[in-house]
mmCIF file of C-alpha atoms and ligand atoms in Angstrom:
data_model
loop_
_atom_site.group_PDB
_atom_site.id
_atom_site.type_symbol
_atom_site.label_atom_id
_atom_site.label_comp_id
_atom_site.label_asym_id
_atom_site.label_seq_id
_atom_site.Cartn_x
_atom_site.Cartn_y
_atom_site.Cartn_z
ATOM 1 C CA MET A 1 9.582 -28.010 -7.014
ATOM 2 C CA PRO A 2 13.036 -28.819 -8.080
ATOM 3 C CA PHE A 3 14.396 -27.022 -11.224
ATOM 4 C CA THR A 4 16.787 -28.639 -14.055
ATOM 5 C CA SER A 5 18.140 -25.767 -15.373
ATOM 6 C CA SER A 6 20.024 -22.851 -13.826
ATOM 7 C CA LYS A 7 17.750 -20.303 -15.430
ATOM 8 C CA LEU A 8 14.430 -20.121 -14.753
ATOM 9 C CA THR A 9 12.544 -18.205 -17.705
ATOM 10 C CA TYR A 10 9.156 -16.855 -17.416
ATOM 11 C CA LYS A 11 6.848 -13.936 -18.284
ATOM 12 C CA ALA A 12 6.879 -10.520 -16.643
ATOM 13 C CA TYR A 13 5.577 -6.772 -17.012
ATOM 14 C CA ALA A 14 8.083 -4.442 -17.296
ATOM 15 C CA TYR A 15 9.095 -0.805 -18.730
ATOM 16 C CA LYS A 16 12.112 1.176 -19.308
ATOM 17 C CA ASN A 17 10.722 4.615 -18.089
ATOM 18 C CA GLY A 18 7.561 6.632 -18.578
ATOM 19 C CA ASN A 19 8.076 7.117 -22.212
ATOM 20 C CA TYR A 20 7.830 3.482 -22.933
ATOM 21 C CA PRO A 21 4.701 1.119 -22.679
ATOM 22 C CA ILE A 22 4.456 -1.423 -20.087
ATOM 23 C CA GLU A 23 5.135 -4.611 -21.876
ATOM 24 C CA LEU A 24 5.033 -8.441 -20.979
ATOM 25 C CA ILE A 25 8.734 -9.539 -21.617
ATOM 26 C CA ASP A 26 10.628 -12.567 -20.969
ATOM 27 C CA GLU A 27 12.519 -12.422 -17.703
ATOM 28 C CA THR A 28 15.117 -14.760 -16.087
ATOM 29 C CA ILE A 29 16.064 -15.996 -12.273
ATOM 30 C CA ASP A 30 19.633 -17.530 -11.910
ATOM 31 C CA LEU A 31 19.117 -20.622 -9.632
ATOM 32 C CA VAL A 32 21.950 -22.608 -7.967
ATOM 33 C CA LYS A 33 22.936 -26.189 -8.130
ATOM 34 C CA ASP A 34 22.223 -28.243 -4.745
ATOM 35 C CA PRO A 35 24.180 -31.517 -3.571
ATOM 36 C CA GLN A 36 21.388 -33.502 -5.376
ATOM 37 C CA GLY A 37 22.096 -31.887 -8.896
ATOM 38 C CA THR A 38 18.894 -29.808 -9.127
ATOM 39 C CA TYR A 39 18.627 -26.265 -9.380
ATOM 40 C CA VAL A 40 17.145 -24.030 -6.230
ATOM 41 C CA ALA A 41 16.738 -20.386 -5.254
ATOM 42 C CA PRO A 42 20.198 -18.580 -4.479
ATOM 43 C CA PRO A 43 21.012 -18.497 -0.646
ATOM 44 C CA GLY A 44 18.836 -16.482 1.392
ATOM 45 C CA LYS A 45 16.085 -15.947 -1.186
ATOM 46 C CA ILE A 46 12.384 -17.371 -1.567
ATOM 47 C CA LEU A 47 11.325 -18.501 -5.012
ATOM 48 C CA LEU A 48 7.481 -17.756 -5.685
ATOM 49 C CA LYS A 49 5.027 -18.769 -8.117
ATOM 50 C CA ILE A 50 2.965 -15.954 -8.430
ATOM 51 C CA ASN A 51 -0.868 -16.370 -8.627
ATOM 52 C CA TYR A 52 -2.261 -12.773 -7.819
ATOM 53 C CA ALA A 53 -0.674 -9.092 -7.867
ATOM 54 C CA ALA A 54 -2.378 -6.214 -6.578
ATOM 55 C CA LEU A 55 -1.801 -2.630 -7.905
ATOM 56 C CA ASN A 56 -1.083 0.196 -5.776
ATOM 57 C CA PRO A 57 -0.959 4.354 -6.524
ATOM 58 C CA VAL A 58 2.845 3.978 -6.073
ATOM 59 C CA ASP A 59 3.119 1.555 -9.349
ATOM 60 C CA TYR A 60 1.683 4.183 -11.625
ATOM 61 C CA LYS A 61 3.385 7.183 -9.594
ATOM 62 C CA LEU A 62 6.583 5.338 -10.164
ATOM 63 C CA TYR A 63 5.909 4.851 -13.880
ATOM 64 C CA HIS A 64 5.059 8.481 -14.492
ATOM 65 C CA ILE A 65 7.832 10.123 -12.495
ATOM 66 C CA LYS A 66 10.803 7.413 -13.614
ATOM 67 C CA PRO A 67 13.125 9.702 -15.471
ATOM 68 C CA SER A 68 14.978 8.786 -18.797
ATOM 69 C CA ILE A 69 18.138 8.615 -16.982
ATOM 70 C CA LEU A 70 17.173 5.799 -14.827
ATOM 71 C CA ARG A 71 16.668 3.549 -17.556
ATOM 72 C CA PHE A 72 20.538 2.964 -17.684
ATOM 73 C CA TYR A 73 19.995 1.821 -14.081
ATOM 74 C CA ASN A 74 17.473 -0.759 -14.838
ATOM 75 C CA CYS A 75 16.115 -1.132 -18.297
ATOM 76 C CA LYS A 76 13.680 -3.780 -16.908
ATOM 77 C CA GLN A 77 11.267 -1.781 -14.458
ATOM 78 C CA GLY A 78 8.974 -4.202 -13.009
ATOM 79 C CA PHE A 79 5.265 -3.227 -11.997
ATOM 80 C CA GLY A 80 3.275 -4.123 -8.885
ATOM 81 C CA ARG A 81 4.371 -4.715 -5.281
ATOM 82 C CA ASP A 82 1.640 -6.840 -3.587
ATOM 83 C CA PHE A 83 1.577 -10.675 -4.327
ATOM 84 C CA SER A 84 0.282 -13.921 -3.239
ATOM 85 C CA GLY A 85 1.526 -17.260 -4.456
ATOM 86 C CA GLU A 86 3.161 -20.541 -3.864
ATOM 87 C CA VAL A 87 6.634 -21.114 -2.395
ATOM 88 C CA VAL A 88 8.519 -23.545 -4.774
ATOM 89 C CA SER A 89 11.974 -23.194 -3.546
ATOM 90 C CA ILE A 90 14.000 -21.608 -0.543
ATOM 91 C CA GLY A 91 17.709 -20.930 -0.604
ATOM 92 C CA LYS A 92 20.383 -22.260 1.635
ATOM 93 C CA ASN A 93 20.719 -20.110 4.862
ATOM 94 C CA THR A 94 17.352 -18.354 4.476
ATOM 95 C CA SER A 95 15.779 -17.080 7.635
ATOM 96 C CA THR A 96 12.031 -17.293 7.292
ATOM 97 C CA SER A 97 9.121 -19.193 8.772
ATOM 98 C CA VAL A 98 7.638 -20.381 5.309
ATOM 99 C CA ASN A 99 8.145 -23.575 3.906
ATOM 100 C CA VAL A 100 8.059 -24.977 0.301
ATOM 101 C CA GLY A 101 4.257 -25.576 -0.533
ATOM 102 C CA ASP A 102 3.152 -22.891 1.697
ATOM 103 C CA PHE A 103 0.570 -20.393 -0.113
ATOM 104 C CA VAL A 104 1.833 -17.091 0.913
ATOM 105 C CA GLN A 105 1.377 -13.172 0.481
ATOM 106 C CA GLY A 106 3.516 -10.354 0.782
ATOM 107 C CA ILE A 107 5.338 -7.277 -0.830
ATOM 108 C CA TYR A 108 8.114 -6.983 -3.159
ATOM 109 C CA THR A 109 9.895 -3.830 -1.566
ATOM 110 C CA PRO A 110 12.865 -3.100 -3.788
ATOM 111 C CA ILE A 111 11.328 -0.034 -5.739
ATOM 112 C CA LEU A 112 13.564 0.181 -8.680
ATOM 113 C CA ASP A 113 13.687 -3.385 -9.571
ATOM 114 C CA LYS A 114 11.427 -6.433 -10.690
ATOM 115 C CA GLY A 115 7.572 -6.445 -9.749
ATOM 116 C CA SER A 116 4.832 -8.827 -8.738
ATOM 117 C CA CYS A 117 3.077 -8.717 -12.105
ATOM 118 C CA ALA A 118 5.203 -11.759 -13.082
ATOM 119 C CA GLN A 119 4.853 -15.335 -13.235
ATOM 120 C CA TYR A 120 8.087 -15.745 -10.807
ATOM 121 C CA LEU A 121 9.544 -13.451 -8.024
ATOM 122 C CA LEU A 122 12.454 -14.067 -5.924
ATOM 123 C CA VAL A 123 12.161 -12.267 -2.582
ATOM 124 C CA ASP A 124 14.481 -11.828 0.255
ATOM 125 C CA PRO A 125 12.430 -12.175 3.289
ATOM 126 C CA LYS A 126 15.083 -9.801 5.274
ATOM 127 C CA HIS A 127 13.595 -6.869 3.405
ATOM 128 C CA CYS A 128 10.425 -8.276 1.741
ATOM 129 C CA PRO A 129 7.323 -8.869 4.336
ATOM 130 C CA VAL A 130 6.190 -12.485 3.440
ATOM 131 C CA THR A 131 3.900 -14.642 5.407
ATOM 132 C CA THR A 132 1.471 -17.713 4.969
ATOM 133 C CA LYS A 133 -1.953 -16.788 3.590
ATOM 134 C CA PRO A 134 -4.620 -16.996 6.229
ATOM 135 C CA THR A 135 -6.648 -19.944 5.955
ATOM 136 C CA ASN A 136 -10.293 -18.057 5.643
ATOM 137 C CA ILE A 137 -9.094 -16.083 2.635
ATOM 138 C CA SER A 138 -8.922 -16.784 -1.120
ATOM 139 C CA LEU A 139 -5.402 -16.198 -2.961
ATOM 140 C CA ALA A 140 -6.963 -13.175 -4.697
ATOM 141 C CA GLN A 141 -7.735 -11.573 -1.283
ATOM 142 C CA ALA A 142 -4.505 -12.521 0.004
ATOM 143 C CA ALA A 143 -2.686 -10.299 -2.560
ATOM 144 C CA ALA A 144 -4.922 -7.578 -1.712
ATOM 145 C CA TRP A 145 -3.920 -6.500 1.829
ATOM 146 C CA PRO A 146 -0.428 -6.638 2.745
ATOM 147 C CA LEU A 147 0.706 -3.001 1.508
ATOM 148 C CA VAL A 148 -2.412 -1.176 2.365
ATOM 149 C CA LEU A 149 -3.004 -2.960 5.796
ATOM 150 C CA GLY A 150 0.662 -2.507 6.775
ATOM 151 C CA THR A 151 0.716 1.162 5.875
ATOM 152 C CA ALA A 152 -2.545 1.664 7.945
ATOM 153 C CA MET A 153 -0.620 -0.054 10.970
ATOM 154 C CA GLN A 154 2.557 2.132 10.446
ATOM 155 C CA LEU A 155 0.104 5.323 10.629
ATOM 156 C CA GLY A 156 -1.201 4.080 13.917
ATOM 157 C CA LYS A 157 2.374 2.927 15.047
ATOM 158 C CA GLY A 158 2.846 4.788 18.604
ATOM 159 C CA LEU A 159 -1.112 5.979 18.915
ATOM 160 C CA ASP A 160 -3.268 4.940 21.396
ATOM 161 C CA TYR A 161 -6.658 4.987 19.899
ATOM 162 C CA LYS A 162 -8.515 4.035 23.200
ATOM 163 C CA ASP A 163 -11.261 6.751 23.994
ATOM 164 C CA SER A 164 -9.592 8.904 21.512
ATOM 165 C CA LYS A 165 -11.113 11.351 18.669
ATOM 166 C CA VAL A 166 -9.747 10.472 15.310
ATOM 167 C CA LEU A 167 -9.974 12.225 11.971
ATOM 168 C CA VAL A 168 -9.433 10.158 9.058
ATOM 169 C CA LEU A 169 -8.939 12.003 5.596
ATOM 170 C CA GLY A 170 -9.496 9.651 2.641
ATOM 171 C CA ALA A 171 -11.261 6.940 4.620
ATOM 172 C CA GLY A 172 -12.576 5.677 1.010
ATOM 173 C CA THR A 173 -8.999 4.831 0.035
ATOM 174 C CA SER A 174 -7.724 1.262 0.441
ATOM 175 C CA VAL A 175 -5.320 2.323 3.308
ATOM 176 C CA GLY A 176 -8.161 4.677 4.636
ATOM 177 C CA ARG A 177 -10.691 1.707 4.977
ATOM 178 C CA TYR A 178 -8.135 -0.253 7.224
ATOM 179 C CA VAL A 179 -7.155 2.850 9.303
ATOM 180 C CA VAL A 180 -10.970 3.188 9.980
ATOM 181 C CA GLN A 181 -11.146 -0.582 11.066
ATOM 182 C CA LEU A 182 -7.996 -0.247 13.307
ATOM 183 C CA ALA A 183 -9.002 3.062 15.051
ATOM 184 C CA LYS A 184 -12.065 1.168 15.914
ATOM 185 C CA LEU A 185 -10.564 -1.711 17.071
ATOM 186 C CA GLY A 186 -8.336 0.136 19.298
ATOM 187 C CA GLY A 187 -11.226 1.697 20.732
ATOM 188 C CA ALA A 188 -11.453 5.242 19.528
ATOM 189 C CA ARG A 189 -14.250 7.296 20.980
ATOM 190 C CA GLU A 190 -15.149 9.084 17.812
ATOM 191 C CA VAL A 191 -13.814 8.438 14.292
ATOM 192 C CA VAL A 192 -14.818 11.276 11.836
ATOM 193 C CA THR A 193 -13.864 10.581 8.094
ATOM 194 C CA THR A 194 -13.861 12.183 4.852
ATOM 195 C CA ASN A 195 -15.206 10.294 1.982
ATOM 196 C CA SER A 196 -17.742 10.390 -0.785
ATOM 197 C CA ALA A 197 -21.197 9.487 -0.269
ATOM 198 C CA ARG A 198 -21.008 6.395 -2.211
ATOM 199 C CA ASN A 199 -19.605 4.607 0.405
ATOM 200 C CA LYS A 200 -21.346 6.183 3.262
ATOM 201 C CA ASP A 201 -22.909 2.759 4.761
ATOM 202 C CA LEU A 202 -19.719 0.723 4.534
ATOM 203 C CA ILE A 203 -17.406 3.436 5.886
ATOM 204 C CA SER A 204 -19.947 3.688 8.905
ATOM 205 C CA GLU A 205 -20.107 -0.230 9.320
ATOM 206 C CA LEU A 206 -16.371 0.015 9.622
ATOM 207 C CA GLY A 207 -16.281 2.206 12.199
ATOM 208 C CA ALA A 208 -16.770 5.939 11.422
ATOM 209 C CA THR A 209 -19.219 7.576 13.727
ATOM 210 C CA GLU A 210 -19.485 10.891 11.492
ATOM 211 C CA GLN A 211 -18.636 11.460 7.860
ATOM 212 C CA ILE A 212 -17.962 14.516 5.792
ATOM 213 C CA ASP A 213 -18.672 14.162 2.099
ATOM 214 C CA TYR A 214 -15.615 15.730 0.313
ATOM 215 C CA ARG A 215 -17.320 15.715 -3.148
ATOM 216 C CA GLN A 216 -19.993 18.139 -1.326
ATOM 217 C CA HIS A 217 -17.235 19.867 0.393
ATOM 218 C CA PRO A 218 -14.017 19.975 -1.272
ATOM 219 C CA ASN A 219 -12.663 22.274 1.332
ATOM 220 C CA PHE A 220 -13.893 20.514 4.265
ATOM 221 C CA LEU A 221 -12.323 22.939 6.629
ATOM 222 C CA ASN A 222 -15.779 24.455 7.760
ATOM 223 C CA PRO A 223 -17.429 20.939 8.357
ATOM 224 C CA VAL A 224 -14.357 19.996 10.541
ATOM 225 C CA LEU A 225 -14.503 23.315 12.600
ATOM 226 C CA GLU A 226 -18.255 22.602 12.930
ATOM 227 C CA ASN A 227 -17.653 19.068 14.046
ATOM 228 C CA VAL A 228 -14.895 20.561 16.852
ATOM 229 C CA LYS A 229 -17.537 22.991 17.924
ATOM 230 C CA ASN A 230 -20.162 20.165 18.740
ATOM 231 C CA SER A 231 -17.624 17.613 20.118
ATOM 232 C CA GLY A 232 -14.198 19.050 21.002
ATOM 233 C CA LYS A 233 -10.634 18.911 19.449
ATOM 234 C CA PHE A 234 -9.221 15.675 17.628
ATOM 235 C CA ASN A 235 -6.574 13.683 19.276
ATOM 236 C CA PHE A 236 -5.182 12.144 15.955
ATOM 237 C CA ILE A 237 -5.478 13.352 12.151
ATOM 238 C CA ILE A 238 -4.446 10.375 9.900
ATOM 239 C CA ASP A 239 -4.401 11.447 6.098
ATOM 240 C CA CYS A 240 -4.541 8.766 3.609
ATOM 241 C CA PHE A 241 -5.146 11.187 0.652
ATOM 242 C CA GLY A 242 -3.162 14.263 0.842
ATOM 243 C CA GLY A 243 -3.855 17.876 1.203
ATOM 244 C CA THR A 244 -3.598 21.067 3.228
ATOM 245 C CA HIS A 245 -6.943 22.170 3.849
ATOM 246 C CA LEU A 246 -6.732 21.936 7.674
ATOM 247 C CA PHE A 247 -3.454 23.634 8.207
ATOM 248 C CA PRO A 248 -4.802 27.369 8.489
ATOM 249 C CA GLU A 249 -6.927 26.319 11.504
ATOM 250 C CA ILE A 250 -4.743 23.319 12.798
ATOM 251 C CA ASN A 251 -4.460 24.674 16.280
ATOM 252 C CA HIS A 252 -8.293 24.905 16.535
ATOM 253 C CA ILE A 253 -8.374 21.321 15.381
ATOM 254 C CA LEU A 254 -5.890 19.254 17.109
ATOM 255 C CA VAL A 255 -5.464 19.045 20.856
ATOM 256 C CA LYS A 256 -1.728 20.341 22.164
ATOM 257 C CA ASN A 257 0.748 17.403 21.569
ATOM 258 C CA GLY A 258 -1.768 15.660 19.033
ATOM 259 C CA ALA A 259 -0.508 13.899 15.846
ATOM 260 C CA TYR A 260 -0.964 14.394 12.197
ATOM 261 C CA HIS A 261 0.220 11.675 10.436
ATOM 262 C CA THR A 262 0.120 11.375 6.678
ATOM 263 C CA ILE A 263 1.385 9.110 3.832
ATOM 264 C CA VAL A 264 0.883 11.682 1.169
ATOM 265 C CA GLY A 265 1.964 14.968 2.394
ATOM 266 C CA ASP A 266 0.719 18.128 0.973
ATOM 267 C CA SER A 267 -0.183 17.146 -2.688
ATOM 268 C CA PRO A 268 -1.610 13.825 -3.820
ATOM 269 C CA GLY A 269 -0.599 14.672 -7.506
ATOM 270 C CA HIS A 270 2.562 14.129 -9.484
ATOM 271 C CA GLY A 271 4.527 16.799 -11.297
ATOM 272 C CA LEU A 272 5.661 20.195 -10.134
ATOM 273 C CA ASP A 273 2.558 20.422 -7.715
ATOM 274 C CA ALA A 274 3.747 17.109 -5.937
ATOM 275 C CA MET A 275 7.379 18.456 -5.895
ATOM 276 C CA LEU A 276 6.246 21.890 -4.171
ATOM 277 C CA GLY A 277 4.062 20.006 -1.861
ATOM 278 C CA GLY A 278 7.069 17.794 -0.772
ATOM 279 C CA VAL A 279 9.029 20.694 0.181
ATOM 280 C CA LYS A 280 6.244 22.066 2.204
ATOM 281 C CA THR A 281 5.694 18.522 3.894
ATOM 282 C CA ILE A 282 9.407 18.305 4.471
ATOM 283 C CA SER A 283 9.625 21.601 6.015
ATOM 284 C CA ARG A 284 6.572 20.981 8.286
ATOM 285 C CA MET A 285 8.481 17.744 9.398
ATOM 286 C CA ALA A 286 11.473 19.523 10.219
ATOM 287 C CA PHE A 287 9.411 22.292 12.253
ATOM 288 C CA SER A 288 7.655 19.478 14.015
ATOM 289 C CA LYS A 289 10.847 17.476 14.858
ATOM 290 C CA TYR A 290 12.279 20.570 16.435
ATOM 291 C CA GLY A 291 9.179 21.504 18.627
ATOM 292 C CA LEU A 292 8.113 24.345 16.487
ATOM 293 C CA LEU A 293 4.543 22.953 15.989
ATOM 294 C CA ASN A 294 2.019 22.441 18.789
ATOM 295 C CA TYR A 295 1.609 18.988 17.479
ATOM 296 C CA ASN A 296 3.688 15.852 16.171
ATOM 297 C CA TYR A 297 3.756 16.062 12.371
ATOM 298 C CA GLU A 298 4.944 12.903 10.225
ATOM 299 C CA LEU A 299 5.175 11.721 6.761
ATOM 300 C CA ARG A 300 5.089 7.878 7.551
ATOM 301 C CA PHE A 301 6.127 5.170 5.073
ATOM 302 C CA LEU A 302 5.380 1.384 4.942
ATOM 303 C CA ASP A 303 7.952 -0.543 7.170
ATOM 304 C CA ASN A 304 10.158 -2.635 5.150
ATOM 305 C CA ASN A 305 11.039 -4.767 8.160
ATOM 306 C CA SER A 306 8.610 -7.588 8.249
ATOM 307 C CA GLY A 307 7.763 -7.966 12.048
ATOM 308 C CA TRP A 308 4.384 -6.315 11.366
ATOM 309 C CA ILE A 309 3.225 -9.011 8.804
ATOM 310 C CA ASN A 310 2.268 -11.532 11.030
ATOM 311 C CA ALA A 311 0.407 -9.447 13.351
ATOM 312 C CA ALA A 312 -1.452 -8.128 10.109
ATOM 313 C CA ARG A 313 -2.087 -11.807 8.986
ATOM 314 C CA GLU A 314 -3.520 -12.557 12.757
ATOM 315 C CA LEU A 315 -6.039 -9.837 12.290
ATOM 316 C CA ILE A 316 -7.029 -11.376 9.194
ATOM 317 C CA GLN A 317 -7.239 -14.634 10.484
ATOM 318 C CA GLU A 318 -9.486 -13.909 13.301
ATOM 319 C CA GLY A 319 -11.796 -12.045 10.956
ATOM 320 C CA LYS A 320 -11.335 -8.600 12.695
ATOM 321 C CA VAL A 321 -10.256 -6.706 9.396
ATOM 322 C CA LYS A 322 -12.313 -6.696 6.006
ATOM 323 C CA ILE A 323 -10.514 -7.202 2.677
ATOM 324 C CA PHE A 324 -12.013 -4.926 -0.166
ATOM 325 C CA ILE A 325 -11.223 -6.001 -3.886
ATOM 326 C CA ASP A 326 -12.467 -3.520 -6.679
ATOM 327 C CA LYS A 327 -12.170 -5.937 -9.630
ATOM 328 C CA ILE A 328 -9.810 -8.891 -10.780
ATOM 329 C CA TYR A 329 -8.402 -8.737 -14.048
ATOM 330 C CA PRO A 330 -7.026 -11.123 -16.326
ATOM 331 C CA PHE A 331 -2.908 -11.152 -16.394
ATOM 332 C CA ASP A 332 -3.034 -9.779 -20.099
ATOM 333 C CA GLU A 333 -5.723 -6.926 -19.256
ATOM 334 C CA LEU A 334 -3.036 -5.100 -17.129
ATOM 335 C CA LYS A 335 -3.494 -2.098 -18.938
ATOM 336 C CA GLN A 336 -7.195 -1.952 -18.053
ATOM 337 C CA ALA A 337 -6.243 -2.493 -14.485
ATOM 338 C CA ILE A 338 -3.886 0.293 -14.692
ATOM 339 C CA GLU A 339 -6.683 2.369 -15.967
ATOM 340 C CA ARG A 340 -9.003 1.532 -13.270
ATOM 341 C CA LEU A 341 -6.719 2.500 -10.698
ATOM 342 C CA GLU A 342 -5.514 5.725 -12.092
ATOM 343 C CA SER A 343 -9.415 6.774 -12.492
ATOM 344 C CA GLY A 344 -9.215 7.216 -8.530
ATOM 345 C CA LYS A 345 -12.502 5.409 -8.938
ATOM 346 C CA ALA A 346 -11.691 2.030 -7.759
ATOM 347 C CA GLU A 347 -13.587 0.614 -4.485
ATOM 348 C CA GLY A 348 -10.720 -1.405 -2.794
ATOM 349 C CA LYS A 349 -7.689 -2.938 -4.376
ATOM 350 C CA VAL A 350 -7.527 -3.686 -8.520
ATOM 351 C CA VAL A 351 -6.257 -7.104 -8.349
ATOM 352 C CA VAL A 352 -4.332 -8.935 -11.503
ATOM 353 C CA GLU A 353 -4.755 -12.620 -11.965
ATOM 354 C CA VAL A 354 -1.289 -14.242 -12.949
ATOM 355 C CA ALA A 355 -2.267 -17.670 -12.608
ATOM 356 C CA ARG A 356 -5.373 -19.389 -11.220
ATOM 357 C CA SER A 357 -4.280 -22.028 -8.352
ATOM 358 C CA GLU A 358 -5.220 -25.531 -9.136
HETATM 359 N N1 LIG B 401 3.575 6.690 2.119
HETATM 360 C C1 LIG B 401 3.344 5.145 1.835
HETATM 361 O O1 LIG B 401 4.148 4.441 2.459
HETATM 362 C C2 LIG B 401 1.994 4.755 1.159
HETATM 363 C C3 LIG B 401 1.645 3.524 1.057
HETATM 364 C C4 LIG B 401 0.371 3.201 0.422
HETATM 365 C C5 LIG B 401 -0.270 4.312 -0.191
HETATM 366 N N2 LIG B 401 0.558 5.665 -0.265
HETATM 367 C C6 LIG B 401 -0.435 6.746 -0.673
HETATM 368 O O2 LIG B 401 -1.804 6.857 -0.192
HETATM 369 C C7 LIG B 401 -2.582 7.230 -1.061
HETATM 370 C C8 LIG B 401 -3.874 6.173 -1.178
HETATM 371 O O3 LIG B 401 -3.466 5.036 -1.601
HETATM 372 P P1 LIG B 401 -4.514 3.901 -1.589
HETATM 373 O O4 LIG B 401 -3.994 2.843 -2.588
HETATM 374 O O5 LIG B 401 -5.379 3.558 -0.244
HETATM 375 O O6 LIG B 401 -5.730 4.604 -2.542
HETATM 376 P P2 LIG B 401 -6.829 4.214 -3.697
HETATM 377 O O7 LIG B 401 -7.556 2.903 -3.010
HETATM 378 O O8 LIG B 401 -6.384 3.921 -4.975
HETATM 379 O O9 LIG B 401 -7.813 5.257 -3.573
HETATM 380 C C9 LIG B 401 -9.275 5.359 -4.059
HETATM 381 C C10 LIG B 401 -9.864 5.857 -3.209
HETATM 382 O O10 LIG B 401 -9.778 7.470 -3.267
HETATM 383 C C11 LIG B 401 -10.705 8.250 -2.829
HETATM 384 N N3 LIG B 401 -10.848 9.547 -2.964
HETATM 385 C C12 LIG B 401 -10.831 10.181 -4.318
HETATM 386 N N4 LIG B 401 -10.509 11.304 -4.360
HETATM 387 C C13 LIG B 401 -10.432 11.859 -3.286
HETATM 388 C C14 LIG B 401 -10.317 12.899 -2.476
HETATM 389 N N5 LIG B 401 -10.166 14.110 -3.087
HETATM 390 N N6 LIG B 401 -10.359 13.076 -1.149
HETATM 391 C C15 LIG B 401 -10.583 11.594 -0.495
HETATM 392 N N7 LIG B 401 -10.636 10.566 -0.822
HETATM 393 C C16 LIG B 401 -10.482 10.395 -2.135
HETATM 394 C C17 LIG B 401 -12.096 7.520 -3.261
HETATM 395 O O11 LIG B 401 -12.768 6.848 -2.261
HETATM 396 P P3 LIG B 401 -14.383 7.604 -2.185
HETATM 397 O O12 LIG B 401 -14.691 8.238 -3.174
HETATM 398 O O13 LIG B 401 -15.043 6.319 -2.316
HETATM 399 O O14 LIG B 401 -14.272 8.174 -0.809
HETATM 400 C C18 LIG B 401 -11.303 6.365 -4.187
HETATM 401 O O15 LIG B 401 -12.250 5.237 -4.005
HETATM 402 C C19 LIG B 401 -2.081 7.376 -2.490
HETATM 403 O O16 LIG B 401 -1.624 8.381 -2.781
HETATM 404 C C20 LIG B 401 -0.621 6.407 -2.434
HETATM 405 O O17 LIG B 401 0.017 6.604 -3.197
HETATM 406 C C21 LIG B 401 1.404 5.909 0.668
#
């Protein structure tokens, strides 16, 4: 799509910090003139017209913790990481496999910057995973998987699920649903999960062999120990929700040299609790690194390098993993979408429709 002006103006959601509302504002992207005299994306960048954005807990966590001082760093903090949309321009010297006109999905990774709840987004494919949309899913579904499936893959990186016994904490979360599916695909012998009873059938369809209802057992240590008594210790614990319930008995739960991978650490909340939890999490990681634990403990994060996204795309294209959408909200109902996400009741991704594709 050739542009006739050096500035592309569009609507985007942004805020200064948690003391200010998230508002729809006018944003601009600076384009560069090409030899034909029209304007295109700057070198190394892909310009996208966004169709859907999906929300993640990191979006509201950042909104709540971004301290006032940071407003001087960026007065227009964007909202949203996951996106789907159309490639409308590609700058010179951009290393990418996508082409103008392709429908794509991906993750906008710069955290203190713009966001995907916007009509346009300029992405650097060196740091933002982006790939063409699988042909068997809608554009709304396309926005719903990148961050959570990518995180689930990162959690399982280096683990051989074949014939293993796996405990997935928070299997009902968007990430957890993929961890269960990947463990099953990898050939796990047993997949025990914590999740509420409302998704019992779904989680067992995805691959859980036994479930512990965390609402019935807020401290699920005893049911886990009971399970160990019946069928032995776990090779891997994958924590998608955060918490410390198992640590008092961890050596009776995990095999020696087993792995405990978490994406949250000790505290799922924010504020002082999260800070104290963070200190304990980092200390445990240090103990693990220096061989002072019987198991490997790691806090893992989504990998910004885009290598994994094509493997993830293949899993979707081949129908090997399912995508879950809780609800799609219109662009002007971002507030309601955030409330739904923050309620902790969403069953899958909360998606925002920026523009329906023609
Ligand atoms: N480190 C990273 O790179 C990274 C990346 C992605 C996400 N995260 C973090 O991972 C966490 C999960 O993210 P998400 O997007 O997958 O979450 P989500 O989809 O928003 O999770 C919602 C689900 O959480 C489950 N849940 C609520 N309370 C629970 C409890 N006490 N124990 C277990 N499950 C509970 C509920 O499932 P049921 O009631 O149906 O069981 C609910 O449907 C968040 O804290 C997020 O910030 C970290």
